[in-house]
Amino acid sequence: MSENTKSQSCTKAGRKVSLPVLAEAKGKPHSRMGRWRAAVLITVHLLIMAHILQWVVTGSTVSPVEPSESMQTLELGDINAGFIFFVAAILSTLIFGRYFCGWGCHVVALQDLCSWLMNKLGVRPKPFRSRLLVWAPLGFGLYMFVWPTFKRVVLFPAIEAVGLKSPIWLREVADFHGFASEIIVTDFWATFPPWYVAIPFFALIGFAAVYFLGSKGFCTYGCPYGGIFGVVDKVSPGRIVVNDNCHGCGHCTAVCTSNVRVHEEIRDFGMVMDPGCMKCMDCVSACPNDALSFAFTTPAKFRKPRDDEAKKRQKKIKSNAKRFDLTWSEEIVLAIVFVAMFLAYRGMLNLVPMLMSAGMAGIGTYLVWKGWSLLTKPNVRVQSLVLKSKGRIRSAGVISIPFVLLVAGSAIWSGSIASLRFSARMAHERIDVPISVVLRPEYEPTPETARLADRGMNRYAASERYGWELNAEQNREVAFLSLVSGEREQAERFLERIMQDGKPSEELVRQYLSLITARGANEQEQFDAISTSYEKQPELAGLLPEIAMRQIRLSGGSTESADDFWDRVIADQPGDARILLQAAEYDLATGQTDRAIERLPDLDGPLDLDTGIVGVRVLLKMGRREDAVALLQRLSATIAGLQARNAQIRDIGLGALARAAELRPDSALILRDLGMARLSSGQLEQGLQNLEQAAEMAPENPAIQQDYQTARRRTDPN
């Protein structure tokens, strides 16, 4: 380092950090890369606008290029543009490091804009530094992208393998029917919140997060994608490296908006190590000596300090508690506050989505810390605002107190409502009585079941009285609890809420029909209920056969109106395999075989389980037994991948495999699949018998032989 230096003070994390600055480097540290990055990010937003405009004009477009869409792929198997993009971003991060956040993220662009505006107004956002809360983004990322698959593939099978029941608070995962393309969509906005949620969300993660948490506040404490990219960056060879021109001036750290202590890391490691580095290149362009550059080198995970002196410095830095804003006791308490606030805010008013609740929890935790500091510390400030000085609360501090109380109070209120609803849901889940039994006129609940039903209804009622209205799922649960308690009129009211304002499932529509039928609704009233449900939600294609048959009954046996109905539906949704198959099944049922053959779609592509089962039925009715068997064999792979804990899916799967075995008794593979499915569902004797038959038919197949031997060991009591 040159001896001709002077000291410049750079504020980091609310503290003064002395950075040596070269005497010959006049003026403030300045990045020349900002305008280039702004141009790239503006282009990204123009592409987003063009994407939305195409959907508005044409009615269909590529599915949203948003990493959160990957959840649909991992949970349901819908391969969409968001999943492809996220995978590509992760793979490129593996090579180039965490560059996408700095050069392609619209949220980073928003935060940079807010930070730039604040600087113009004389407010330089200082980062909030915490040891524990920085792990929140990774936790969110694992929860979104790993946890559902882990539950389906590892956790639930392990619980079942040891003969235990899944805890009732552990929610089921969606049934996985295999992968299918969802690249082109007609409802671009289906997975996004409405504008009246999106605008507060962007204001929250923009101005509020930047002001309270720092220039990359949401990235640091709330972004699940950044949590994933940060882990991948650790093993990426793409780094910011230093050469021999470095004089240790500190310009690099002064211009870094990602809160990375660049000058320390390049001094001790020869490169930037922090996974928070977004490769925005500000530090490279600000260096007065061209000492920094992007290059491929040893990943941070495997990089060691340059020498013993660097190792000692790093050890001293890591042990320096002043690097952080919180003591360890404060860290632990505020981590608990953060988790509690996240759980409290999530779903608040039936509006707040997960990422918004993460941002609200981060800002709320910061404000709670400042509020507590007002009571316990002599000096407290938020950015340039002095709240308390030398033990005296200033006017800004007095004004901040009701604001802090409002934030804490909103979390307590929302958390109380969420707690009531969680308790009500647990009461609902403990009632192990099928809806088909509850709907019987002679049904009488046990005292324990009645007690649980009353508790659930009372807590749902209290949560709605003091909080906000119930959502569709909660209305459905209240309706079930009302049925259990014998209050059928109340159950009908709650189900009608969903039918009118919510998004009922096919199962729920049928439950509503059963309920109004039991109280004496006529045929026209039933038809109106089911047809209205389909008109509001065309995705409820499973209701179509019932609508058509009710039309025939209402018209005195004439099929004319039902025929016209099917033609209209197919015209509205051309090429939909499930609708075409159901129309063909209807044609067969009404004796219009030629028309059914014309409508039969190509069944070679990917099919979900419901569509496949309809296809099997249609092929069997047409006498195409071999095609039906081939389709059943295709479905058996899907059925085998489903969890046996879902009784409805298990029964469908077992029925399909049993039918396939009847049609092809000479197929060892079908017998093996049927045997394994029966073992999973607890039919040990029949399952072992099927596997034994398969092993005798295919002695040369090692996989079948191994499955049979494994099953024998499982079922042998000795």
Tab-separated table of C-alpha atoms in Angstrom, residues 195-454:
chain	number	residue	atom	x	y	z
A	195	TRP	CA	-52.921	-4.774	-8.452
A	196	TYR	CA	-54.122	-3.592	-5.046
A	197	VAL	CA	-51.701	-6.073	-3.469
A	198	ALA	CA	-48.885	-5.700	-6.002
A	199	ILE	CA	-48.569	-1.905	-5.565
A	200	PRO	CA	-48.140	-2.018	-1.734
A	201	PHE	CA	-45.813	-4.995	-2.191
A	202	PHE	CA	-43.451	-3.081	-4.482
A	203	ALA	CA	-43.608	-0.023	-2.224
A	204	LEU	CA	-42.739	-2.251	0.725
A	205	ILE	CA	-39.769	-4.063	-0.844
A	206	GLY	CA	-38.668	-0.850	-2.528
A	207	PHE	CA	-38.717	2.326	-0.466
A	208	ALA	CA	-39.527	0.814	2.932
A	209	ALA	CA	-37.036	-2.067	2.774
A	210	VAL	CA	-34.284	0.174	1.382
A	211	TYR	CA	-34.841	2.873	4.003
A	212	PHE	CA	-34.943	0.584	7.030
A	213	LEU	CA	-32.762	-2.377	5.966
A	214	GLY	CA	-30.318	-0.912	3.460
A	215	SER	CA	-29.899	-0.567	-0.298
A	216	LYS	CA	-30.358	-4.308	-0.863
A	217	GLY	CA	-32.575	-4.885	2.179
A	218	PHE	CA	-35.097	-7.225	0.593
A	219	CYS	CA	-32.346	-9.209	-1.151
A	220	THR	CA	-30.571	-9.652	2.179
A	221	TYR	CA	-33.503	-10.621	4.367
A	222	GLY	CA	-36.406	-11.709	2.181
A	223	CYS	CA	-35.605	-12.966	-1.322
A	224	PRO	CA	-35.793	-16.787	-1.642
A	225	TYR	CA	-34.206	-16.765	-5.098
A	226	GLY	CA	-31.236	-14.832	-3.756
A	227	GLY	CA	-30.955	-17.426	-0.988
A	228	ILE	CA	-30.560	-20.162	-3.633
A	229	PHE	CA	-28.201	-18.082	-5.807
A	230	GLY	CA	-26.062	-17.266	-2.758
A	231	VAL	CA	-25.424	-20.948	-2.023
A	232	VAL	CA	-24.611	-21.698	-5.668
A	233	ASP	CA	-22.290	-18.670	-5.819
A	234	LYS	CA	-20.104	-20.277	-3.151
A	235	VAL	CA	-18.979	-22.965	-5.624
A	236	SER	CA	-18.860	-20.739	-8.703
A	237	PRO	CA	-15.484	-19.920	-10.296
A	238	GLY	CA	-16.715	-16.529	-11.549
A	239	ARG	CA	-15.332	-13.929	-9.099
A	240	ILE	CA	-14.190	-10.341	-8.755
A	241	VAL	CA	-10.392	-10.638	-8.441
A	242	VAL	CA	-7.551	-8.227	-7.695
A	243	ASN	CA	-4.133	-7.690	-9.287
A	244	ASP	CA	-0.936	-6.059	-8.030
A	245	ASN	CA	-2.198	-2.535	-8.804
A	246	CYS	CA	-4.314	-2.414	-5.632
A	247	HIS	CA	-3.315	0.311	-3.168
A	248	GLY	CA	-6.030	-0.470	-0.639
A	249	CYS	CA	-7.839	2.838	-1.171
A	250	GLY	CA	-11.290	1.525	-0.210
A	251	HIS	CA	-13.148	3.018	-3.174
A	252	CYS	CA	-14.510	-0.451	-3.968
A	253	THR	CA	-16.241	-0.824	-0.609
A	254	ALA	CA	-17.504	2.758	-0.678
A	255	VAL	CA	-19.440	2.244	-3.938
A	256	CYS	CA	-20.720	-1.278	-3.220
A	257	THR	CA	-24.493	-1.228	-2.746
A	258	SER	CA	-24.573	-4.920	-1.796
A	259	ASN	CA	-22.947	-4.192	1.588
A	260	VAL	CA	-19.821	-6.213	0.758
A	261	ARG	CA	-16.533	-5.211	2.406
A	262	VAL	CA	-14.648	-5.509	-0.856
A	263	HIS	CA	-11.334	-3.967	0.247
A	264	GLU	CA	-10.951	-6.456	3.128
A	265	GLU	CA	-11.790	-9.537	1.063
A	266	ILE	CA	-9.516	-8.737	-1.885
A	267	ARG	CA	-6.712	-7.903	0.542
A	268	ASP	CA	-6.946	-11.207	2.415
A	269	PHE	CA	-8.225	-13.591	-0.290
A	270	GLY	CA	-7.300	-11.929	-3.568
A	271	MET	CA	-10.979	-11.917	-4.590
A	272	VAL	CA	-14.481	-11.108	-3.364
A	273	MET	CA	-15.827	-13.961	-1.227
A	274	ASP	CA	-19.201	-12.677	-0.021
A	275	PRO	CA	-22.125	-14.491	-1.742
A	276	GLY	CA	-24.007	-11.196	-1.516
A	277	CYS	CA	-21.804	-9.869	-4.348
A	278	MET	CA	-24.121	-9.447	-7.365
A	279	LYS	CA	-21.329	-8.891	-9.914
A	280	CYS	CA	-22.741	-5.445	-10.692
A	281	MET	CA	-19.132	-4.357	-11.430
A	282	ASP	CA	-19.428	-1.062	-9.533
A	283	CYS	CA	-16.276	-1.842	-7.575
A	284	VAL	CA	-14.391	-2.692	-10.779
A	285	SER	CA	-15.336	0.573	-12.508
A	286	ALA	CA	-14.709	2.712	-9.399
A	287	CYS	CA	-11.166	1.464	-8.826
A	288	PRO	CA	-8.750	4.320	-9.692
A	289	ASN	CA	-5.914	1.866	-10.445
A	290	ASP	CA	-7.706	-0.775	-12.563
A	291	ALA	CA	-6.876	-3.304	-9.880
A	292	LEU	CA	-10.150	-5.227	-10.023
A	293	SER	CA	-11.659	-7.380	-12.747
A	294	PHE	CA	-13.999	-10.315	-13.324
A	295	ALA	CA	-12.217	-13.637	-13.864
A	296	PHE	CA	-12.542	-17.372	-13.343
A	297	THR	CA	-10.618	-18.674	-10.348
A	298	THR	CA	-10.945	-20.888	-7.280
A	299	PRO	CA	-14.521	-20.870	-5.909
A	300	ALA	CA	-15.025	-19.123	-2.573
A	301	LYS	CA	-15.873	-22.432	-0.903
A	302	PHE	CA	-12.317	-23.662	-1.462
A	303	ARG	CA	-10.417	-20.380	-1.144
A	304	LYS	CA	-8.103	-19.847	1.838
A	305	PRO	CA	-6.554	-16.617	3.149
A	306	ARG	CA	-3.412	-15.595	1.274
A	307	ASP	CA	-0.997	-15.966	4.189
A	308	ASP	CA	-0.806	-16.279	7.957
A	309	GLU	CA	-1.210	-12.532	8.433
A	310	ALA	CA	-4.399	-12.563	6.349
A	311	LYS	CA	-5.632	-15.556	8.343
A	312	LYS	CA	-5.100	-13.662	11.601
A	313	ARG	CA	-6.893	-10.599	10.251
A	314	GLN	CA	-9.883	-12.677	9.141
A	315	LYS	CA	-10.055	-14.402	12.508
A	316	LYS	CA	-10.039	-11.021	14.223
A	317	ILE	CA	-12.693	-9.639	11.857
A	318	LYS	CA	-15.000	-12.616	12.397
A	319	SER	CA	-14.666	-12.357	16.162
A	320	ASN	CA	-15.384	-8.617	16.153
A	321	ALA	CA	-18.930	-8.217	17.438
A	322	LYS	CA	-18.984	-4.579	16.289
A	323	ARG	CA	-19.370	-5.796	12.700
A	324	PHE	CA	-23.030	-6.411	13.542
A	325	ASP	CA	-25.791	-4.206	14.890
A	326	LEU	CA	-27.047	-6.785	17.388
A	327	THR	CA	-25.663	-8.671	20.346
A	328	TRP	CA	-26.137	-12.439	20.328
A	329	SER	CA	-29.017	-12.229	22.772
A	330	GLU	CA	-30.695	-9.637	20.545
A	331	GLU	CA	-30.048	-11.826	17.495
A	332	ILE	CA	-31.867	-14.790	19.040
A	333	VAL	CA	-34.817	-12.744	20.298
A	334	LEU	CA	-35.218	-10.880	17.001
A	335	ALA	CA	-34.947	-14.116	14.994
A	336	ILE	CA	-37.925	-15.403	16.996
A	337	VAL	CA	-39.731	-12.086	16.401
A	338	PHE	CA	-39.009	-12.350	12.661
A	339	VAL	CA	-40.423	-15.878	12.381
A	340	ALA	CA	-43.474	-14.932	14.476
A	341	MET	CA	-44.142	-11.842	12.355
A	342	PHE	CA	-43.736	-13.800	9.118
A	343	LEU	CA	-46.265	-16.394	10.269
A	344	ALA	CA	-48.592	-13.662	11.546
A	345	TYR	CA	-48.544	-11.566	8.392
A	346	ARG	CA	-48.742	-14.411	5.888
A	347	GLY	CA	-52.283	-14.598	4.541
A	348	MET	CA	-53.358	-11.491	6.462
A	349	LEU	CA	-56.731	-10.220	5.156
A	350	ASN	CA	-56.621	-13.187	2.741
A	351	LEU	CA	-54.310	-11.011	0.650
A	352	VAL	CA	-50.705	-10.950	1.877
A	353	PRO	CA	-48.580	-13.454	-0.113
A	354	MET	CA	-45.453	-15.156	1.153
A	355	LEU	CA	-42.817	-12.755	-0.216
A	356	MET	CA	-44.733	-9.715	0.981
A	357	SER	CA	-45.004	-11.212	4.465
A	358	ALA	CA	-41.233	-11.807	4.402
A	359	GLY	CA	-40.643	-8.118	3.663
A	360	MET	CA	-43.162	-7.042	6.305
A	361	ALA	CA	-41.494	-9.329	8.854
A	362	GLY	CA	-38.033	-7.913	8.091
A	363	ILE	CA	-39.130	-4.297	8.449
A	364	GLY	CA	-41.337	-5.098	11.446
A	365	THR	CA	-38.454	-6.828	13.225
A	366	TYR	CA	-36.210	-3.820	12.616
A	367	LEU	CA	-38.837	-1.452	14.030
A	368	VAL	CA	-39.444	-3.634	17.087
A	369	TRP	CA	-35.677	-3.562	17.718
A	370	LYS	CA	-35.634	0.228	17.467
A	371	GLY	CA	-38.673	0.490	19.727
A	372	TRP	CA	-37.000	-1.692	22.353
A	373	SER	CA	-33.782	0.304	21.981
A	374	LEU	CA	-35.704	3.484	22.836
A	375	LEU	CA	-36.456	1.941	26.213
A	376	THR	CA	-33.046	0.427	26.931
A	377	LYS	CA	-30.328	2.451	25.177
A	378	PRO	CA	-29.173	6.053	25.624
A	379	ASN	CA	-28.673	6.785	21.907
A	380	VAL	CA	-30.944	5.579	19.111
A	381	ARG	CA	-31.225	6.660	15.480
A	382	VAL	CA	-32.849	5.505	12.260
A	383	GLN	CA	-30.753	6.638	9.327
A	384	SER	CA	-30.270	10.392	9.849
A	385	LEU	CA	-33.170	10.696	12.312
A	386	VAL	CA	-32.060	10.935	15.927
A	387	LEU	CA	-34.729	9.261	18.059
A	388	LYS	CA	-32.905	9.432	21.364
A	389	SER	CA	-29.728	11.199	22.426
A	390	LYS	CA	-27.904	10.955	25.761
A	391	GLY	CA	-30.915	9.307	27.352
A	392	ARG	CA	-33.411	11.911	26.134
A	393	ILE	CA	-36.106	10.963	23.610
A	394	ARG	CA	-36.236	13.531	20.821
A	395	SER	CA	-39.339	14.642	18.898
A	396	ALA	CA	-38.635	12.109	16.126
A	397	GLY	CA	-38.538	9.397	18.791
A	398	VAL	CA	-41.881	10.501	20.239
A	399	ILE	CA	-43.447	10.391	16.767
A	400	SER	CA	-41.948	6.950	16.099
A	401	ILE	CA	-43.484	5.311	19.204
A	402	PRO	CA	-47.093	5.077	17.919
A	403	PHE	CA	-45.735	3.932	14.544
A	404	VAL	CA	-43.800	1.084	16.210
A	405	LEU	CA	-46.831	0.202	18.341
A	406	LEU	CA	-49.022	0.125	15.216
A	407	VAL	CA	-46.653	-2.277	13.454
A	408	ALA	CA	-46.295	-4.543	16.510
A	409	GLY	CA	-50.049	-4.370	17.183
A	410	SER	CA	-50.919	-5.320	13.595
A	411	ALA	CA	-48.669	-8.378	13.882
A	412	ILE	CA	-50.229	-9.385	17.204
A	413	TRP	CA	-53.764	-8.935	15.794
A	414	SER	CA	-53.039	-10.832	12.586
A	415	GLY	CA	-51.178	-13.536	14.492
A	416	SER	CA	-54.111	-13.982	16.889
A	417	ILE	CA	-56.526	-14.457	13.996
A	418	ALA	CA	-54.125	-16.883	12.309
A	419	SER	CA	-53.776	-18.801	15.599
A	420	LEU	CA	-57.559	-19.110	15.966
A	421	ARG	CA	-57.859	-20.417	12.422
A	422	PHE	CA	-55.006	-22.853	12.864
A	423	SER	CA	-56.689	-24.231	16.003
A	424	ALA	CA	-60.002	-24.485	14.125
A	425	ARG	CA	-58.322	-26.332	11.261
A	426	MET	CA	-56.735	-28.785	13.693
A	427	ALA	CA	-60.180	-29.520	15.137
A	428	HIS	CA	-61.462	-30.093	11.598
A	429	GLU	CA	-58.556	-32.408	10.747
A	430	ARG	CA	-59.129	-34.527	13.882
A	431	ILE	CA	-62.631	-35.461	12.700
A	432	ASP	CA	-62.031	-38.647	10.754
A	433	VAL	CA	-65.483	-39.122	9.231
A	434	PRO	CA	-65.986	-39.200	5.433
A	435	ILE	CA	-68.284	-36.548	4.000
A	436	SER	CA	-70.390	-39.287	2.381
A	437	VAL	CA	-71.198	-40.623	5.865
A	438	VAL	CA	-71.877	-37.169	7.307
A	439	LEU	CA	-74.385	-36.469	4.521
A	440	ARG	CA	-76.542	-39.455	5.473
A	441	PRO	CA	-79.794	-38.419	7.209
A	442	GLU	CA	-79.271	-40.947	10.001
A	443	TYR	CA	-75.723	-39.787	10.868
A	444	GLU	CA	-75.113	-38.990	14.552
A	445	PRO	CA	-71.685	-37.745	15.728
A	446	THR	CA	-69.927	-39.187	18.749
A	447	PRO	CA	-69.570	-36.831	21.746
A	448	GLU	CA	-65.872	-36.290	20.958
A	449	THR	CA	-66.608	-35.542	17.284
A	450	ALA	CA	-69.384	-33.125	18.277
A	451	ARG	CA	-67.020	-31.379	20.705
A	452	LEU	CA	-64.356	-30.967	17.997
A	453	ALA	CA	-66.940	-29.663	15.524
A	454	ASP	CA	-68.207	-27.077	18.013
